[in-house]
Amino acid sequence: MTSADLAHRLGIPSGPLFFPVTAYGADGSVDLDTYRAHVRQGVAAGAAAVFACCGTGEFHALTPEEFETCVRAAVEETAGRVPVVAGAGYGTALAVRYARLAEAAGADGLLAMPPYLVVAGQEGLLRHYREVAAATALPVIVYQRDNAVFTPESVVELARTDGIIGLKDGLGDLDLMQRIVSAVRTEVPGDFLYFNGLPTAEQTQLAYHAIGVPLYSSAVFCFAPEIALAFHRALIDGDRATVDRLLDGFYRPFVELRARGRGYAVSLVKAGVRMRGLDVGEVRPPLHEPGGDHVKQLAEIIERGYALLEEAQ
């Protein structure tokens, strides 16, 4: 899939962007059969794309061999129905290695994570992502967060780089994002994709949409696809009553629960997947499982979310 092809398919808001969790067995090894089932279920539920082995998929916890196996499995299970975008990260040499593994596994694109540990200047960040983009023929989406924060001028340079098709924002600075969108629109002809990559992005998507960021990741889709789809449809259709009802009754309580534990952006999602009947195992360290009381609260929030959908019918 060319950069233009992937950009076109991702730019059509046909459904939520699905970030599957990575399934582990009782011994802690990757449970590939369950992972395949999770991917199949997401595609059947209406995902617009599968982002395999990214943040929610515990990219940080996977060996290169596990990573390639999971990306290949996602590619096989989607069978071309939706694009598969794989994570790539760490230092430049390892990011390039993961990019090439993803390409060998059949991925359609890359989500380039922040470099490991160091806080680099703009010049170094640009060099890093240019080398990742040049390493394969895969289109690249750059993930802004933590130690990879860009000036508008740097994003203009990224947008001019062959193979880089978009920016995913996990920082949450709307002023910066508005200036980035404006700078790229002014300086670079053609389309450049923007994604809201904050945890539980639905909570902030009204604001992001208003500044020209129409796409967002949905971790909720992993365990409550019907709720995520209902929100997505309402957002696209301009059904503000449904958007507000789901924000008030489901998303806000979920976000407040998520904020009560470090790493809950992953472990709480994984608990939700298990709760809905698919045993994807626990998270790997250094993440930890949510406490029993928090799991109980999660069950109540999910039940409330589905009740809201029934009330709307």
JSON list of N, CA and C in Angstrom, two decimals, residues 179-255:
[
{"chain": "A", "resi": 179, "resn": "ARG", "atom": "N", "xyz": [-1.53, 25.50, 15.97]},
{"chain": "A", "resi": 179, "resn": "ARG", "atom": "CA", "xyz": [-0.45, 26.14, 15.24]},
{"chain": "A", "resi": 179, "resn": "ARG", "atom": "C", "xyz": [0.22, 25.17, 14.26]},
{"chain": "A", "resi": 180, "resn": "ILE", "atom": "N", "xyz": [0.31, 23.90, 14.65]},
{"chain": "A", "resi": 180, "resn": "ILE", "atom": "CA", "xyz": [0.87, 22.89, 13.75]},
{"chain": "A", "resi": 180, "resn": "ILE", "atom": "C", "xyz": [-0.03, 22.71, 12.52]},
{"chain": "A", "resi": 181, "resn": "VAL", "atom": "N", "xyz": [-1.33, 22.54, 12.75]},
{"chain": "A", "resi": 181, "resn": "VAL", "atom": "CA", "xyz": [-2.27, 22.38, 11.64]},
{"chain": "A", "resi": 181, "resn": "VAL", "atom": "C", "xyz": [-2.20, 23.57, 10.70]},
{"chain": "A", "resi": 182, "resn": "SER", "atom": "N", "xyz": [-2.16, 24.77, 11.26]},
{"chain": "A", "resi": 182, "resn": "SER", "atom": "CA", "xyz": [-2.11, 25.98, 10.45]},
{"chain": "A", "resi": 182, "resn": "SER", "atom": "C", "xyz": [-0.82, 26.07, 9.66]},
{"chain": "A", "resi": 183, "resn": "ALA", "atom": "N", "xyz": [0.31, 25.77, 10.29]},
{"chain": "A", "resi": 183, "resn": "ALA", "atom": "CA", "xyz": [1.61, 25.87, 9.62]},
{"chain": "A", "resi": 183, "resn": "ALA", "atom": "C", "xyz": [1.71, 24.89, 8.45]},
{"chain": "A", "resi": 184, "resn": "VAL", "atom": "N", "xyz": [1.29, 23.65, 8.68]},
{"chain": "A", "resi": 184, "resn": "VAL", "atom": "CA", "xyz": [1.37, 22.65, 7.61]},
{"chain": "A", "resi": 184, "resn": "VAL", "atom": "C", "xyz": [0.41, 23.01, 6.48]},
{"chain": "A", "resi": 185, "resn": "ARG", "atom": "N", "xyz": [-0.77, 23.44, 6.83]},
{"chain": "A", "resi": 185, "resn": "ARG", "atom": "CA", "xyz": [-1.76, 23.84, 5.80]},
{"chain": "A", "resi": 185, "resn": "ARG", "atom": "C", "xyz": [-1.22, 24.98, 4.94]},
{"chain": "A", "resi": 186, "resn": "THR", "atom": "N", "xyz": [-0.48, 25.87, 5.56]},
{"chain": "A", "resi": 186, "resn": "THR", "atom": "CA", "xyz": [0.06, 27.03, 4.85]},
{"chain": "A", "resi": 186, "resn": "THR", "atom": "C", "xyz": [1.28, 26.69, 4.00]},
{"chain": "A", "resi": 187, "resn": "GLU", "atom": "N", "xyz": [2.13, 25.79, 4.52]},
{"chain": "A", "resi": 187, "resn": "GLU", "atom": "CA", "xyz": [3.44, 25.57, 3.90]},
{"chain": "A", "resi": 187, "resn": "GLU", "atom": "C", "xyz": [3.55, 24.34, 3.02]},
{"chain": "A", "resi": 188, "resn": "VAL", "atom": "N", "xyz": [2.68, 23.34, 3.22]},
{"chain": "A", "resi": 188, "resn": "VAL", "atom": "CA", "xyz": [2.84, 22.06, 2.51]},
{"chain": "A", "resi": 188, "resn": "VAL", "atom": "C", "xyz": [1.58, 21.74, 1.72]},
{"chain": "A", "resi": 189, "resn": "PRO", "atom": "N", "xyz": [1.67, 21.66, 0.40]},
{"chain": "A", "resi": 189, "resn": "PRO", "atom": "CA", "xyz": [0.49, 21.32, -0.38]},
{"chain": "A", "resi": 189, "resn": "PRO", "atom": "C", "xyz": [0.08, 19.86, -0.16]},
{"chain": "A", "resi": 190, "resn": "GLY", "atom": "N", "xyz": [-1.21, 19.59, -0.35]},
{"chain": "A", "resi": 190, "resn": "GLY", "atom": "CA", "xyz": [-1.70, 18.23, -0.18]},
{"chain": "A", "resi": 190, "resn": "GLY", "atom": "C", "xyz": [-2.19, 17.97, 1.23]},
{"chain": "A", "resi": 191, "resn": "ASP", "atom": "N", "xyz": [-2.68, 16.75, 1.43]},
{"chain": "A", "resi": 191, "resn": "ASP", "atom": "CA", "xyz": [-3.25, 16.38, 2.71]},
{"chain": "A", "resi": 191, "resn": "ASP", "atom": "C", "xyz": [-2.20, 15.79, 3.65]},
{"chain": "A", "resi": 192, "resn": "PHE", "atom": "N", "xyz": [-2.33, 16.13, 4.91]},
{"chain": "A", "resi": 192, "resn": "PHE", "atom": "CA", "xyz": [-1.49, 15.54, 5.96]},
{"chain": "A", "resi": 192, "resn": "PHE", "atom": "C", "xyz": [-2.46, 15.13, 7.06]},
{"chain": "A", "resi": 193, "resn": "LEU", "atom": "N", "xyz": [-2.33, 13.91, 7.55]},
{"chain": "A", "resi": 193, "resn": "LEU", "atom": "CA", "xyz": [-3.30, 13.37, 8.50]},
{"chain": "A", "resi": 193, "resn": "LEU", "atom": "C", "xyz": [-2.95, 13.76, 9.94]},
{"chain": "A", "resi": 194, "resn": "TYR", "atom": "N", "xyz": [-3.99, 13.99, 10.72]},
{"chain": "A", "resi": 194, "resn": "TYR", "atom": "CA", "xyz": [-3.82, 14.27, 12.15]},
{"chain": "A", "resi": 194, "resn": "TYR", "atom": "C", "xyz": [-4.72, 13.34, 12.95]},
{"chain": "A", "resi": 195, "resn": "PHE", "atom": "N", "xyz": [-4.18, 12.85, 14.05]},
{"chain": "A", "resi": 195, "resn": "PHE", "atom": "CA", "xyz": [-4.90, 11.92, 14.91]},
{"chain": "A", "resi": 195, "resn": "PHE", "atom": "C", "xyz": [-4.85, 12.42, 16.35]},
{"chain": "A", "resi": 196, "resn": "ASN", "atom": "N", "xyz": [-5.95, 12.31, 17.04]},
{"chain": "A", "resi": 196, "resn": "ASN", "atom": "CA", "xyz": [-5.98, 12.50, 18.49]},
{"chain": "A", "resi": 196, "resn": "ASN", "atom": "C", "xyz": [-5.56, 11.18, 19.12]},
{"chain": "A", "resi": 197, "resn": "GLY", "atom": "N", "xyz": [-4.40, 11.18, 19.76]},
{"chain": "A", "resi": 197, "resn": "GLY", "atom": "CA", "xyz": [-3.88, 9.96, 20.35]},
{"chain": "A", "resi": 197, "resn": "GLY", "atom": "C", "xyz": [-3.85, 9.98, 21.87]},
{"chain": "A", "resi": 198, "resn": "LEU", "atom": "N", "xyz": [-4.62, 10.86, 22.48]},
{"chain": "A", "resi": 198, "resn": "LEU", "atom": "CA", "xyz": [-4.70, 10.85, 23.94]},
{"chain": "A", "resi": 198, "resn": "LEU", "atom": "C", "xyz": [-5.41, 9.59, 24.43]},
{"chain": "A", "resi": 199, "resn": "PRO", "atom": "N", "xyz": [-5.09, 9.11, 25.62]},
{"chain": "A", "resi": 199, "resn": "PRO", "atom": "CA", "xyz": [-5.84, 7.97, 26.17]},
{"chain": "A", "resi": 199, "resn": "PRO", "atom": "C", "xyz": [-7.33, 8.30, 26.24]},
{"chain": "A", "resi": 200, "resn": "THR", "atom": "N", "xyz": [-8.16, 7.34, 25.84]},
{"chain": "A", "resi": 200, "resn": "THR", "atom": "CA", "xyz": [-9.60, 7.55, 25.78]},
{"chain": "A", "resi": 200, "resn": "THR", "atom": "C", "xyz": [-9.88, 8.84, 25.01]},
{"chain": "A", "resi": 201, "resn": "ALA", "atom": "N", "xyz": [-9.50, 8.83, 23.75]},
{"chain": "A", "resi": 201, "resn": "ALA", "atom": "CA", "xyz": [-9.51, 10.04, 22.93]},
{"chain": "A", "resi": 201, "resn": "ALA", "atom": "C", "xyz": [-10.91, 10.61, 22.73]},
{"chain": "A", "resi": 202, "resn": "GLU", "atom": "N", "xyz": [-11.93, 9.78, 22.86]},
{"chain": "A", "resi": 202, "resn": "GLU", "atom": "CA", "xyz": [-13.29, 10.29, 22.71]},
{"chain": "A", "resi": 202, "resn": "GLU", "atom": "C", "xyz": [-13.57, 11.46, 23.66]},
{"chain": "A", "resi": 203, "resn": "GLN", "atom": "N", "xyz": [-12.94, 11.43, 24.82]},
{"chain": "A", "resi": 203, "resn": "GLN", "atom": "CA", "xyz": [-13.19, 12.45, 25.83]},
{"chain": "A", "resi": 203, "resn": "GLN", "atom": "C", "xyz": [-12.80, 13.85, 25.35]},
{"chain": "A", "resi": 204, "resn": "THR", "atom": "N", "xyz": [-11.83, 13.92, 24.45]},
{"chain": "A", "resi": 204, "resn": "THR", "atom": "CA", "xyz": [-11.33, 15.22, 23.98]},
{"chain": "A", "resi": 204, "resn": "THR", "atom": "C", "xyz": [-11.59, 15.45, 22.50]},
{"chain": "A", "resi": 205, "resn": "GLN", "atom": "N", "xyz": [-12.29, 14.52, 21.84]},
{"chain": "A", "resi": 205, "resn": "GLN", "atom": "CA", "xyz": [-12.37, 14.59, 20.39]},
{"chain": "A", "resi": 205, "resn": "GLN", "atom": "C", "xyz": [-13.21, 15.77, 19.88]},
{"chain": "A", "resi": 206, "resn": "LEU", "atom": "N", "xyz": [-14.18, 16.21, 20.64]},
{"chain": "A", "resi": 206, "resn": "LEU", "atom": "CA", "xyz": [-14.92, 17.40, 20.21]},
{"chain": "A", "resi": 206, "resn": "LEU", "atom": "C", "xyz": [-13.98, 18.59, 20.03]},
{"chain": "A", "resi": 207, "resn": "ALA", "atom": "N", "xyz": [-13.06, 18.76, 20.96]},
{"chain": "A", "resi": 207, "resn": "ALA", "atom": "CA", "xyz": [-12.11, 19.87, 20.88]},
{"chain": "A", "resi": 207, "resn": "ALA", "atom": "C", "xyz": [-11.12, 19.66, 19.73]},
{"chain": "A", "resi": 208, "resn": "TYR", "atom": "N", "xyz": [-10.62, 18.44, 19.58]},
{"chain": "A", "resi": 208, "resn": "TYR", "atom": "CA", "xyz": [-9.68, 18.16, 18.50]},
{"chain": "A", "resi": 208, "resn": "TYR", "atom": "C", "xyz": [-10.33, 18.34, 17.14]},
{"chain": "A", "resi": 209, "resn": "HIS", "atom": "N", "xyz": [-11.55, 17.86, 16.99]},
{"chain": "A", "resi": 209, "resn": "HIS", "atom": "CA", "xyz": [-12.25, 17.98, 15.72]},
{"chain": "A", "resi": 209, "resn": "HIS", "atom": "C", "xyz": [-12.39, 19.46, 15.33]},
{"chain": "A", "resi": 210, "resn": "ALA", "atom": "N", "xyz": [-12.62, 20.30, 16.32]},
{"chain": "A", "resi": 210, "resn": "ALA", "atom": "CA", "xyz": [-12.82, 21.73, 16.06]},
{"chain": "A", "resi": 210, "resn": "ALA", "atom": "C", "xyz": [-11.58, 22.42, 15.51]},
{"chain": "A", "resi": 211, "resn": "ILE", "atom": "N", "xyz": [-10.38, 21.88, 15.80]},
{"chain": "A", "resi": 211, "resn": "ILE", "atom": "CA", "xyz": [-9.16, 22.52, 15.31]},
{"chain": "A", "resi": 211, "resn": "ILE", "atom": "C", "xyz": [-8.59, 21.81, 14.08]},
{"chain": "A", "resi": 212, "resn": "GLY", "atom": "N", "xyz": [-9.34, 20.86, 13.52]},
{"chain": "A", "resi": 212, "resn": "GLY", "atom": "CA", "xyz": [-8.91, 20.22, 12.29]},
{"chain": "A", "resi": 212, "resn": "GLY", "atom": "C", "xyz": [-8.22, 18.89, 12.48]},
{"chain": "A", "resi": 213, "resn": "VAL", "atom": "N", "xyz": [-8.54, 18.18, 13.56]},
{"chain": "A", "resi": 213, "resn": "VAL", "atom": "CA", "xyz": [-7.99, 16.85, 13.82]},
{"chain": "A", "resi": 213, "resn": "VAL", "atom": "C", "xyz": [-9.17, 15.88, 13.85]},
{"chain": "A", "resi": 214, "resn": "PRO", "atom": "N", "xyz": [-9.53, 15.26, 12.72]},
{"chain": "A", "resi": 214, "resn": "PRO", "atom": "CA", "xyz": [-10.76, 14.48, 12.65]},
{"chain": "A", "resi": 214, "resn": "PRO", "atom": "C", "xyz": [-10.63, 13.03, 13.09]},
{"chain": "A", "resi": 215, "resn": "LEU", "atom": "N", "xyz": [-9.41, 12.52, 13.15]},
{"chain": "A", "resi": 215, "resn": "LEU", "atom": "CA", "xyz": [-9.20, 11.09, 13.43]},
{"chain": "A", "resi": 215, "resn": "LEU", "atom": "C", "xyz": [-8.76, 10.88, 14.88]},
{"chain": "A", "resi": 216, "resn": "TYR", "atom": "N", "xyz": [-9.13, 9.73, 15.44]},
{"chain": "A", "resi": 216, "resn": "TYR", "atom": "CA", "xyz": [-8.74, 9.46, 16.82]},
{"chain": "A", "resi": 216, "resn": "TYR", "atom": "C", "xyz": [-8.65, 7.96, 17.06]},
{"chain": "A", "resi": 217, "resn": "SER", "atom": "N", "xyz": [-7.80, 7.59, 18.00]},
{"chain": "A", "resi": 217, "resn": "SER", "atom": "CA", "xyz": [-7.68, 6.19, 18.41]},
{"chain": "A", "resi": 217, "resn": "SER", "atom": "C", "xyz": [-8.75, 5.88, 19.44]},
{"chain": "A", "resi": 218, "resn": "SER", "atom": "N", "xyz": [-9.21, 4.64, 19.46]},
{"chain": "A", "resi": 218, "resn": "SER", "atom": "CA", "xyz": [-10.25, 4.25, 20.41]},
{"chain": "A", "resi": 218, "resn": "SER", "atom": "C", "xyz": [-9.86, 2.98, 21.14]},
{"chain": "A", "resi": 219, "resn": "ALA", "atom": "N", "xyz": [-9.36, 3.14, 22.36]},
{"chain": "A", "resi": 219, "resn": "ALA", "atom": "CA", "xyz": [-9.07, 1.98, 23.21]},
{"chain": "A", "resi": 219, "resn": "ALA", "atom": "C", "xyz": [-10.36, 1.32, 23.68]},
{"chain": "A", "resi": 220, "resn": "VAL", "atom": "N", "xyz": [-11.42, 2.12, 23.85]},
{"chain": "A", "resi": 220, "resn": "VAL", "atom": "CA", "xyz": [-12.71, 1.58, 24.28]},
{"chain": "A", "resi": 220, "resn": "VAL", "atom": "C", "xyz": [-13.23, 0.56, 23.28]},
{"chain": "A", "resi": 221, "resn": "PHE", "atom": "N", "xyz": [-12.91, 0.74, 22.00]},
{"chain": "A", "resi": 221, "resn": "PHE", "atom": "CA", "xyz": [-13.35, -0.20, 20.97]},
{"chain": "A", "resi": 221, "resn": "PHE", "atom": "C", "xyz": [-12.89, -1.62, 21.27]},
{"chain": "A", "resi": 222, "resn": "CYS", "atom": "N", "xyz": [-11.77, -1.77, 22.01]},
{"chain": "A", "resi": 222, "resn": "CYS", "atom": "CA", "xyz": [-11.27, -3.10, 22.34]},
{"chain": "A", "resi": 222, "resn": "CYS", "atom": "C", "xyz": [-12.27, -3.92, 23.15]},
{"chain": "A", "resi": 223, "resn": "PHE", "atom": "N", "xyz": [-13.00, -3.26, 24.06]},
{"chain": "A", "resi": 223, "resn": "PHE", "atom": "CA", "xyz": [-13.87, -4.01, 24.97]},
{"chain": "A", "resi": 223, "resn": "PHE", "atom": "C", "xyz": [-15.33, -3.61, 24.90]},
{"chain": "A", "resi": 224, "resn": "ALA", "atom": "N", "xyz": [-15.64, -2.50, 24.27]},
{"chain": "A", "resi": 224, "resn": "ALA", "atom": "CA", "xyz": [-17.03, -2.07, 24.14]},
{"chain": "A", "resi": 224, "resn": "ALA", "atom": "C", "xyz": [-17.23, -1.47, 22.75]},
{"chain": "A", "resi": 225, "resn": "PRO", "atom": "N", "xyz": [-17.10, -2.29, 21.69]},
{"chain": "A", "resi": 225, "resn": "PRO", "atom": "CA", "xyz": [-17.14, -1.74, 20.33]},
{"chain": "A", "resi": 225, "resn": "PRO", "atom": "C", "xyz": [-18.45, -1.06, 20.00]},
{"chain": "A", "resi": 226, "resn": "GLU", "atom": "N", "xyz": [-19.56, -1.55, 20.54]},
{"chain": "A", "resi": 226, "resn": "GLU", "atom": "CA", "xyz": [-20.85, -0.95, 20.24]},
{"chain": "A", "resi": 226, "resn": "GLU", "atom": "C", "xyz": [-20.92, 0.49, 20.77]},
{"chain": "A", "resi": 227, "resn": "ILE", "atom": "N", "xyz": [-20.36, 0.71, 21.95]},
{"chain": "A", "resi": 227, "resn": "ILE", "atom": "CA", "xyz": [-20.33, 2.07, 22.51]},
{"chain": "A", "resi": 227, "resn": "ILE", "atom": "C", "xyz": [-19.43, 2.96, 21.68]},
{"chain": "A", "resi": 228, "resn": "ALA", "atom": "N", "xyz": [-18.24, 2.46, 21.33]},
{"chain": "A", "resi": 228, "resn": "ALA", "atom": "CA", "xyz": [-17.30, 3.25, 20.52]},
{"chain": "A", "resi": 228, "resn": "ALA", "atom": "C", "xyz": [-17.89, 3.57, 19.15]},
{"chain": "A", "resi": 229, "resn": "LEU", "atom": "N", "xyz": [-18.59, 2.62, 18.55]},
{"chain": "A", "resi": 229, "resn": "LEU", "atom": "CA", "xyz": [-19.21, 2.86, 17.25]},
{"chain": "A", "resi": 229, "resn": "LEU", "atom": "C", "xyz": [-20.34, 3.88, 17.35]},
{"chain": "A", "resi": 230, "resn": "ALA", "atom": "N", "xyz": [-21.14, 3.77, 18.40]},
{"chain": "A", "resi": 230, "resn": "ALA", "atom": "CA", "xyz": [-22.25, 4.72, 18.58]},
{"chain": "A", "resi": 230, "resn": "ALA", "atom": "C", "xyz": [-21.72, 6.13, 18.75]},
{"chain": "A", "resi": 231, "resn": "PHE", "atom": "N", "xyz": [-20.64, 6.28, 19.50]},
{"chain": "A", "resi": 231, "resn": "PHE", "atom": "CA", "xyz": [-20.04, 7.60, 19.67]},
{"chain": "A", "resi": 231, "resn": "PHE", "atom": "C", "xyz": [-19.50, 8.11, 18.35]},
{"chain": "A", "resi": 232, "resn": "HIS", "atom": "N", "xyz": [-18.80, 7.24, 17.63]},
{"chain": "A", "resi": 232, "resn": "HIS", "atom": "CA", "xyz": [-18.20, 7.64, 16.35]},
{"chain": "A", "resi": 232, "resn": "HIS", "atom": "C", "xyz": [-19.27, 8.09, 15.36]},
{"chain": "A", "resi": 233, "resn": "ARG", "atom": "N", "xyz": [-20.35, 7.32, 15.26]},
{"chain": "A", "resi": 233, "resn": "ARG", "atom": "CA", "xyz": [-21.44, 7.68, 14.34]},
{"chain": "A", "resi": 233, "resn": "ARG", "atom": "C", "xyz": [-22.06, 9.01, 14.73]},
{"chain": "A", "resi": 234, "resn": "ALA", "atom": "N", "xyz": [-22.28, 9.19, 16.04]},
{"chain": "A", "resi": 234, "resn": "ALA", "atom": "CA", "xyz": [-22.89, 10.44, 16.51]},
{"chain": "A", "resi": 234, "resn": "ALA", "atom": "C", "xyz": [-21.99, 11.63, 16.22]},
{"chain": "A", "resi": 235, "resn": "LEU", "atom": "N", "xyz": [-20.70, 11.44, 16.38]},
{"chain": "A", "resi": 235, "resn": "LEU", "atom": "CA", "xyz": [-19.75, 12.53, 16.12]},
{"chain": "A", "resi": 235, "resn": "LEU", "atom": "C", "xyz": [-19.77, 12.90, 14.64]},
{"chain": "A", "resi": 236, "resn": "ILE", "atom": "N", "xyz": [-19.74, 11.90, 13.78]},
{"chain": "A", "resi": 236, "resn": "ILE", "atom": "CA", "xyz": [-19.75, 12.15, 12.34]},
{"chain": "A", "resi": 236, "resn": "ILE", "atom": "C", "xyz": [-21.06, 12.78, 11.90]},
{"chain": "A", "resi": 237, "resn": "ASP", "atom": "N", "xyz": [-22.17, 12.32, 12.48]},
{"chain": "A", "resi": 237, "resn": "ASP", "atom": "CA", "xyz": [-23.49, 12.81, 12.08]},
{"chain": "A", "resi": 237, "resn": "ASP", "atom": "C", "xyz": [-23.87, 14.15, 12.72]},
{"chain": "A", "resi": 238, "resn": "GLY", "atom": "N", "xyz": [-23.05, 14.63, 13.64]},
{"chain": "A", "resi": 238, "resn": "GLY", "atom": "CA", "xyz": [-23.40, 15.86, 14.34]},
{"chain": "A", "resi": 238, "resn": "GLY", "atom": "C", "xyz": [-24.50, 15.68, 15.36]},
{"chain": "A", "resi": 239, "resn": "ASP", "atom": "N", "xyz": [-24.65, 14.45, 15.87]},
{"chain": "A", "resi": 239, "resn": "ASP", "atom": "CA", "xyz": [-25.68, 14.14, 16.87]},
{"chain": "A", "resi": 239, "resn": "ASP", "atom": "C", "xyz": [-25.12, 14.48, 18.25]},
{"chain": "A", "resi": 240, "resn": "ARG", "atom": "N", "xyz": [-25.17, 15.74, 18.59]},
{"chain": "A", "resi": 240, "resn": "ARG", "atom": "CA", "xyz": [-24.54, 16.20, 19.84]},
{"chain": "A", "resi": 240, "resn": "ARG", "atom": "C", "xyz": [-25.23, 15.62, 21.07]},
{"chain": "A", "resi": 241, "resn": "ALA", "atom": "N", "xyz": [-26.52, 15.33, 20.99]},
{"chain": "A", "resi": 241, "resn": "ALA", "atom": "CA", "xyz": [-27.22, 14.77, 22.15]},
{"chain": "A", "resi": 241, "resn": "ALA", "atom": "C", "xyz": [-26.65, 13.41, 22.52]},
{"chain": "A", "resi": 242, "resn": "THR", "atom": "N", "xyz": [-26.40, 12.57, 21.51]},
{"chain": "A", "resi": 242, "resn": "THR", "atom": "CA", "xyz": [-25.83, 11.24, 21.78]},
{"chain": "A", "resi": 242, "resn": "THR", "atom": "C", "xyz": [-24.39, 11.36, 22.25]},
{"chain": "A", "resi": 243, "resn": "VAL", "atom": "N", "xyz": [-23.63, 12.24, 21.62]},
{"chain": "A", "resi": 243, "resn": "VAL", "atom": "CA", "xyz": [-22.24, 12.46, 22.04]},
{"chain": "A", "resi": 243, "resn": "VAL", "atom": "C", "xyz": [-22.19, 12.86, 23.51]},
{"chain": "A", "resi": 244, "resn": "ASP", "atom": "N", "xyz": [-23.01, 13.82, 23.89]},
{"chain": "A", "resi": 244, "resn": "ASP", "atom": "CA", "xyz": [-23.00, 14.29, 25.28]},
{"chain": "A", "resi": 244, "resn": "ASP", "atom": "C", "xyz": [-23.49, 13.23, 26.24]},
{"chain": "A", "resi": 245, "resn": "ARG", "atom": "N", "xyz": [-24.49, 12.47, 25.84]},
{"chain": "A", "resi": 245, "resn": "ARG", "atom": "CA", "xyz": [-25.01, 11.42, 26.72]},
{"chain": "A", "resi": 245, "resn": "ARG", "atom": "C", "xyz": [-23.93, 10.37, 27.00]},
{"chain": "A", "resi": 246, "resn": "LEU", "atom": "N", "xyz": [-23.18, 9.97, 25.97]},
{"chain": "A", "resi": 246, "resn": "LEU", "atom": "CA", "xyz": [-22.13, 8.98, 26.17]},
{"chain": "A", "resi": 246, "resn": "LEU", "atom": "C", "xyz": [-20.93, 9.56, 26.92]},
{"chain": "A", "resi": 247, "resn": "LEU", "atom": "N", "xyz": [-20.62, 10.82, 26.65]},
{"chain": "A", "resi": 247, "resn": "LEU", "atom": "CA", "xyz": [-19.53, 11.46, 27.41]},
{"chain": "A", "resi": 247, "resn": "LEU", "atom": "C", "xyz": [-19.87, 11.55, 28.89]},
{"chain": "A", "resi": 248, "resn": "ASP", "atom": "N", "xyz": [-21.09, 11.96, 29.19]},
{"chain": "A", "resi": 248, "resn": "ASP", "atom": "CA", "xyz": [-21.48, 12.17, 30.59]},
{"chain": "A", "resi": 248, "resn": "ASP", "atom": "C", "xyz": [-21.66, 10.86, 31.34]},
{"chain": "A", "resi": 249, "resn": "GLY", "atom": "N", "xyz": [-22.26, 9.86, 30.67]},
{"chain": "A", "resi": 249, "resn": "GLY", "atom": "CA", "xyz": [-22.63, 8.64, 31.37]},
{"chain": "A", "resi": 249, "resn": "GLY", "atom": "C", "xyz": [-21.62, 7.53, 31.30]},
{"chain": "A", "resi": 250, "resn": "PHE", "atom": "N", "xyz": [-20.73, 7.57, 30.29]},
{"chain": "A", "resi": 250, "resn": "PHE", "atom": "CA", "xyz": [-19.76, 6.48, 30.14]},
{"chain": "A", "resi": 250, "resn": "PHE", "atom": "C", "xyz": [-18.32, 6.98, 30.11]},
{"chain": "A", "resi": 251, "resn": "TYR", "atom": "N", "xyz": [-17.99, 7.86, 29.16]},
{"chain": "A", "resi": 251, "resn": "TYR", "atom": "CA", "xyz": [-16.58, 8.21, 28.96]},
{"chain": "A", "resi": 251, "resn": "TYR", "atom": "C", "xyz": [-15.97, 8.96, 30.13]},
{"chain": "A", "resi": 252, "resn": "ARG", "atom": "N", "xyz": [-16.69, 9.95, 30.66]},
{"chain": "A", "resi": 252, "resn": "ARG", "atom": "CA", "xyz": [-16.12, 10.69, 31.79]},
{"chain": "A", "resi": 252, "resn": "ARG", "atom": "C", "xyz": [-15.87, 9.78, 33.00]},
{"chain": "A", "resi": 253, "resn": "PRO", "atom": "N", "xyz": [-16.86, 8.93, 33.41]},
{"chain": "A", "resi": 253, "resn": "PRO", "atom": "CA", "xyz": [-16.56, 8.01, 34.52]},
{"chain": "A", "resi": 253, "resn": "PRO", "atom": "C", "xyz": [-15.40, 7.06, 34.22]},
{"chain": "A", "resi": 254, "resn": "PHE", "atom": "N", "xyz": [-15.31, 6.61, 32.97]},
{"chain": "A", "resi": 254, "resn": "PHE", "atom": "CA", "xyz": [-14.21, 5.71, 32.61]},
{"chain": "A", "resi": 254, "resn": "PHE", "atom": "C", "xyz": [-12.86, 6.43, 32.72]},
{"chain": "A", "resi": 255, "resn": "VAL", "atom": "N", "xyz": [-12.80, 7.66, 32.21]},
{"chain": "A", "resi": 255, "resn": "VAL", "atom": "CA", "xyz": [-11.55, 8.43, 32.27]},
{"chain": "A", "resi": 255, "resn": "VAL", "atom": "C", "xyz": [-11.16, 8.71, 33.72]}
]
